[in-house]
CSV table of C-alpha atoms in Angstrom, one decimal:
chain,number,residue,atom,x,y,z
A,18,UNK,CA,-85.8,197.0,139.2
A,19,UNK,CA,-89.7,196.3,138.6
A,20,UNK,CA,-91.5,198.0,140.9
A,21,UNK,CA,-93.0,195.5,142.7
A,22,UNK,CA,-92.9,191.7,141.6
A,23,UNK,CA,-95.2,188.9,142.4
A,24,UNK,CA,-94.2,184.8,142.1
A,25,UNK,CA,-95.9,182.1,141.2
A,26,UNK,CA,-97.4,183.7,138.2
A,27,UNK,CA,-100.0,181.4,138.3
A,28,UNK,CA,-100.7,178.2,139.9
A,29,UNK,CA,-102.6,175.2,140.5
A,30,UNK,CA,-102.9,174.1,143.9
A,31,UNK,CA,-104.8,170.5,145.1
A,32,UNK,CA,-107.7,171.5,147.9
A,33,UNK,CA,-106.0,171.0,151.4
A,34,UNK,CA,-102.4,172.2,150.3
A,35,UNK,CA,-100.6,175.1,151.9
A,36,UNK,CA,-99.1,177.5,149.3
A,37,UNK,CA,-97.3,180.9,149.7
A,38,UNK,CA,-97.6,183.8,147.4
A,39,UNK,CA,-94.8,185.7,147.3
A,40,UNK,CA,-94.3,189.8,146.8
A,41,UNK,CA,-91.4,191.9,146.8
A,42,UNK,CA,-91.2,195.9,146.7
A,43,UNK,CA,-88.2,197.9,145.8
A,44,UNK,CA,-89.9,201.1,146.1
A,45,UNK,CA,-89.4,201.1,150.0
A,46,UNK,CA,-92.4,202.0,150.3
A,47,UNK,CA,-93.7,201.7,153.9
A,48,UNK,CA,-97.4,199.7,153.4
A,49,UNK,CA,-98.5,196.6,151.5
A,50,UNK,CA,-101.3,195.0,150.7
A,51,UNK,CA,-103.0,191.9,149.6
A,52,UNK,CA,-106.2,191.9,147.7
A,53,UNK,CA,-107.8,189.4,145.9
A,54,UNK,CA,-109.9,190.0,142.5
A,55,UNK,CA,-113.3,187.7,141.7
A,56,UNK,CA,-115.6,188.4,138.9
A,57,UNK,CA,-117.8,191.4,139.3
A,58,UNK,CA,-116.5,192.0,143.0
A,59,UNK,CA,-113.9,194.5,141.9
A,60,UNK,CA,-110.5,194.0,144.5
A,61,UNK,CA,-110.8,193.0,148.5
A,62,UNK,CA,-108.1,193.8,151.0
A,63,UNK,CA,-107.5,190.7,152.4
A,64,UNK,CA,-104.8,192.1,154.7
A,65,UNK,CA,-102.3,194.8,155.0
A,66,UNK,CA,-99.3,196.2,156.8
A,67,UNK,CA,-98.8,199.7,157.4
A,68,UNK,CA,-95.0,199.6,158.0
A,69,UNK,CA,-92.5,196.3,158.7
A,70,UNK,CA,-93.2,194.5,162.0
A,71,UNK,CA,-97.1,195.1,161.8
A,72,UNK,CA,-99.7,193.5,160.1
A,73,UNK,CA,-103.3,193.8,159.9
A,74,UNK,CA,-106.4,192.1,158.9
A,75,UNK,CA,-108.4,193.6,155.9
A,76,UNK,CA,-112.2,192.8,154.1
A,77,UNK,CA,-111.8,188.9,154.3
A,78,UNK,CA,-109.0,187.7,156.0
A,79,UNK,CA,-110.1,184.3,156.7
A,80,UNK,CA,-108.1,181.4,155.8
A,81,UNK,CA,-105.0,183.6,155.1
A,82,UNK,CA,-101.9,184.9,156.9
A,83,UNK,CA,-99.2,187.4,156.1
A,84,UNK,CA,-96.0,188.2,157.8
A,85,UNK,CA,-93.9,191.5,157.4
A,86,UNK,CA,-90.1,190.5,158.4
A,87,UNK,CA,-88.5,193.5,156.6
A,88,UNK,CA,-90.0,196.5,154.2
A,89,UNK,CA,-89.4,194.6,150.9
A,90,UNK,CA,-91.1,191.7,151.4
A,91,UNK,CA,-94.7,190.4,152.1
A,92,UNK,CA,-95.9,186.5,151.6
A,93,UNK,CA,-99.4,185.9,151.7
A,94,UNK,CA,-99.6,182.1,153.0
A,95,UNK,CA,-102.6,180.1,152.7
A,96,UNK,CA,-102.5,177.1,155.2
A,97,UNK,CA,-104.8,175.3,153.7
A,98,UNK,CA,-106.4,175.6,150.2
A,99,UNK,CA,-110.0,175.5,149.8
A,100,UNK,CA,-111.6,175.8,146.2
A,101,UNK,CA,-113.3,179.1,147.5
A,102,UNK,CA,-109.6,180.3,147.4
A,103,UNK,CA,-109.6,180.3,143.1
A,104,UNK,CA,-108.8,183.7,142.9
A,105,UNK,CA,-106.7,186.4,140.9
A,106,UNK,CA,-104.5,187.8,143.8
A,107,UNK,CA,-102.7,191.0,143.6
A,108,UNK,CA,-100.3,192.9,146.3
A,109,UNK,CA,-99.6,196.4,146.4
A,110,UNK,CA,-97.4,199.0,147.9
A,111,UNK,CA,-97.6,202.6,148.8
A,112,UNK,CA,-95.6,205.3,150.8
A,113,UNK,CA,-98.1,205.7,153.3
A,114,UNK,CA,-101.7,205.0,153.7
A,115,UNK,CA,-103.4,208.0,152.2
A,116,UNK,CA,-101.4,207.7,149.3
A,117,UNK,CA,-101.0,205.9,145.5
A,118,UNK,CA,-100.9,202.3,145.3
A,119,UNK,CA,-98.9,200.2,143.0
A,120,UNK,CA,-99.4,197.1,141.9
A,121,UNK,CA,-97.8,194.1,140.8
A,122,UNK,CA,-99.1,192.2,137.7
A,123,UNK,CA,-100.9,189.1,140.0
A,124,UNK,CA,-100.7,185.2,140.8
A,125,UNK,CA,-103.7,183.6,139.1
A,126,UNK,CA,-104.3,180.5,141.4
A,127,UNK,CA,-106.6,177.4,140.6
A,128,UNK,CA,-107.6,175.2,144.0
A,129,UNK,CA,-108.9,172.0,142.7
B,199,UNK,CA,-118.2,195.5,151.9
B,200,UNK,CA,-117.3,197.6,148.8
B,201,UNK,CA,-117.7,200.6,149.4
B,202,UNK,CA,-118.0,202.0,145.7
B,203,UNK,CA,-120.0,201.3,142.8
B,204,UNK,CA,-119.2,202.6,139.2
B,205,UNK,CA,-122.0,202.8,136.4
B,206,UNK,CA,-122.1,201.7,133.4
B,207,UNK,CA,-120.7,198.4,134.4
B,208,UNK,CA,-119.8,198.1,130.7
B,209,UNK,CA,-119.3,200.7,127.8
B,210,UNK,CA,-118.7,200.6,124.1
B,211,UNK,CA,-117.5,203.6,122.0
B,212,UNK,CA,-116.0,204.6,119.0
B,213,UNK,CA,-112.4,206.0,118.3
B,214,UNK,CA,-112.6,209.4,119.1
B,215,UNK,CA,-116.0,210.0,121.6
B,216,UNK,CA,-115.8,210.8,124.9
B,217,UNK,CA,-116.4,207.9,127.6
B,218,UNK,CA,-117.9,208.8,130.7
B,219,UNK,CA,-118.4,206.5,133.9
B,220,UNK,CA,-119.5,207.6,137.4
B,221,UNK,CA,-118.5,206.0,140.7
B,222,UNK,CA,-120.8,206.3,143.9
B,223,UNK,CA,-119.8,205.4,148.0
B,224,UNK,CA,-121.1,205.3,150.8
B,225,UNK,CA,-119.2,206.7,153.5
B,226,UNK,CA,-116.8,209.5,154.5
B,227,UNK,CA,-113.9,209.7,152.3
B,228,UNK,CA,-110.4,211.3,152.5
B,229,UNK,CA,-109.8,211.1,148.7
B,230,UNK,CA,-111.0,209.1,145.4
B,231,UNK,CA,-108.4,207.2,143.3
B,232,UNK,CA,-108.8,205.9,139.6
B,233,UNK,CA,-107.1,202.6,138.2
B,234,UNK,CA,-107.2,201.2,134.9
B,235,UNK,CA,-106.5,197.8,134.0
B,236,UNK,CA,-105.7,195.5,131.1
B,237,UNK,CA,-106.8,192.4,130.2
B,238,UNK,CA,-104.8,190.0,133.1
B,239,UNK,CA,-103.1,192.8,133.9
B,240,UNK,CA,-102.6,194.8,137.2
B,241,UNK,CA,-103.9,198.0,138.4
B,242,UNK,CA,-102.4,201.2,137.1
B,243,UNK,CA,-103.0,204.4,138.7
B,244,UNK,CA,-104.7,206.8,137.0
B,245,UNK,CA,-106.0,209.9,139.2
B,246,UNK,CA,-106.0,210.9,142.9
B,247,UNK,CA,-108.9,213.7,144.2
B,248,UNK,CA,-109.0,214.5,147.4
B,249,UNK,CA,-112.1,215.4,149.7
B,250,UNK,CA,-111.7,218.7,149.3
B,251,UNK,CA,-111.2,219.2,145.4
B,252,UNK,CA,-113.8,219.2,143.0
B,253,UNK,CA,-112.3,218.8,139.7
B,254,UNK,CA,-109.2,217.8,138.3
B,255,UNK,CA,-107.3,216.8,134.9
B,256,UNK,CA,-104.6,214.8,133.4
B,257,UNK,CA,-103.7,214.7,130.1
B,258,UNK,CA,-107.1,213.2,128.5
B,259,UNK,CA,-108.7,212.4,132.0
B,260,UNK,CA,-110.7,214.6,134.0
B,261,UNK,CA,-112.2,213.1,137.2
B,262,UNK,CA,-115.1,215.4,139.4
B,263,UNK,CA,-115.9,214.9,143.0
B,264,UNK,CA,-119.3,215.5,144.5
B,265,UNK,CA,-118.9,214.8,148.4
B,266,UNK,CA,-122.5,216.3,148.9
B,267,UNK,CA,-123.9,213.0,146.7
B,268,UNK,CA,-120.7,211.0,147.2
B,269,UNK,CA,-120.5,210.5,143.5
B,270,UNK,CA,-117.7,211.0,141.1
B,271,UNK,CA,-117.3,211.0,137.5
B,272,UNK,CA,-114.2,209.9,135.2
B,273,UNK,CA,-114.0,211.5,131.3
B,274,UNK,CA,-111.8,209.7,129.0
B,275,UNK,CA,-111.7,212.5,126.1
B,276,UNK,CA,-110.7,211.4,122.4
B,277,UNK,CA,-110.8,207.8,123.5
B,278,UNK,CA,-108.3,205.6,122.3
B,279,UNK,CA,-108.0,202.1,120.8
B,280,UNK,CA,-105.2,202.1,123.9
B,281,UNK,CA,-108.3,203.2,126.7
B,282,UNK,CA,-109.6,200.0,126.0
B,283,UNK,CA,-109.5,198.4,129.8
B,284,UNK,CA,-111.5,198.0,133.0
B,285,UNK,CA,-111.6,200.9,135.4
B,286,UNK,CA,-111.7,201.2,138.7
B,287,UNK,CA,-113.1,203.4,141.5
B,288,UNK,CA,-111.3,203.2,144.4
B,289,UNK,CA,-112.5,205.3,148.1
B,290,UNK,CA,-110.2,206.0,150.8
B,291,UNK,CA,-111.8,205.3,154.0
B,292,UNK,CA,-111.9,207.7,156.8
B,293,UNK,CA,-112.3,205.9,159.1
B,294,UNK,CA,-109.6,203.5,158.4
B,295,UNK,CA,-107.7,204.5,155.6
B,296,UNK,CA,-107.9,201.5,153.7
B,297,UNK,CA,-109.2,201.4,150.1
B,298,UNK,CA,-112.8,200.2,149.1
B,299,UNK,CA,-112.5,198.8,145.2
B,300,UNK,CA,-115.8,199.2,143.2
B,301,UNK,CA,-116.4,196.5,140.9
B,302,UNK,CA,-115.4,198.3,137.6
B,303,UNK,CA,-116.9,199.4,134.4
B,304,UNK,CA,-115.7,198.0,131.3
B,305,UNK,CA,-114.6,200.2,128.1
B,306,UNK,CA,-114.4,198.8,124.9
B,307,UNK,CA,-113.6,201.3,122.4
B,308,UNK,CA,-113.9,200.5,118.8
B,309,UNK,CA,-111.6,201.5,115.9
């Protein structure tokens, strides 16, 4: 397939709404990540799992969750939207933690 | 915190020069990765140097790693209408393996 593929591809969400991002890897690769990307702040690991079963909390974890139920998958949930939340988010995928990440092409979300 | 910063944050060049950007961190690292990306694009991986190499190329890329200064450089050679894209420094922790994401410098190259 794609590599890894993200859904919605973009989305407006009311403040106070809970939303999940979705991400799914077909690389089997054993970690993935969450990041999200604001102007001029580069990418920020919001949280990570280094193999299915564990999860982890990254740079700003706050007001997110994640959940690793198999190797494939990895939904980023945010409970409850705040405009601070208006982000590109991205979620990547590597063999192990030392090694190349891939991404997938993004959810642009819009918390109103 | 970000652990990396790259410099310029935004170039401009003509078909055919060389673009140069540098990257600087903080901490230990166990290796230095490279992304590009396009306009609402993701990340693409360009480059991986580890701690304990100095200097490597691909194709029209040729990254150098200075762990005394904890500084790095990226040369695009014979840029590209194509190279035109946002790149990315990105450290691999020590101390936690996780990567730190610079904020980017931006190349516009001009046909």
């Amino acid at each position: 397939i794609a590599g890894i593929t993200q859904a919605p591809t973009s989305q407006i969400l009311a403040a106070g709404r809970r939303m999940t991002l979705r991400c799914t890897q077909d690389m089997r690769h054993n970690a993935m990540y969450w990041y999200r990307q604001d102007l001029g702040l580069g990418l920020r690991l919001i949280h990570y799992s280094n193999t299915a079963g564990t999860t982890g909390k990254g740079e700003v974890p706050d007001g997110y969750s994640v959940s690793r139920a198999n190797t494939d998958d990895f939904p980023l949930t945010l409970a409850s939207a705040v405009p601070s939340q208006t982000s590109v988010y991205f979620c990547a995928s590597s063999d192990g933690p030392q090694g190349t990440q891939y991404f997938g092409p993004g959810t642009r979300l819009l918390v109103l | 915190s970000q652990q990396g910063e790259e410099d310029p944050q935004a170039l401009s060049i003509q078909e055919g020069e060389n673009a140069t950007m540098n990257c600087s961190y903080k901490t230990s690292i166990n290796n230095l990765q490279w992304y590009r990306q396009n306009s609402g694009r993701g990340l693409v991986h360009l480059i991986l140097i580890r701690s304990n190499e100095r200097e490597k190329h691909s194709g029209r890329l040729r990254v150098t790693l200075d762990t005394s200064k904890k500084s790095s450089s990226l040369l695009i050679t014979a840029s590209r209408a194509a190279d035109t894209a946002s790149y990315f420094c990105a450290t691999l922790r020590v101390d936690d393996y996780k990567l730190s994401f610079g904020a980017g410098t931006t190349v516009t190259v001009r046909a």
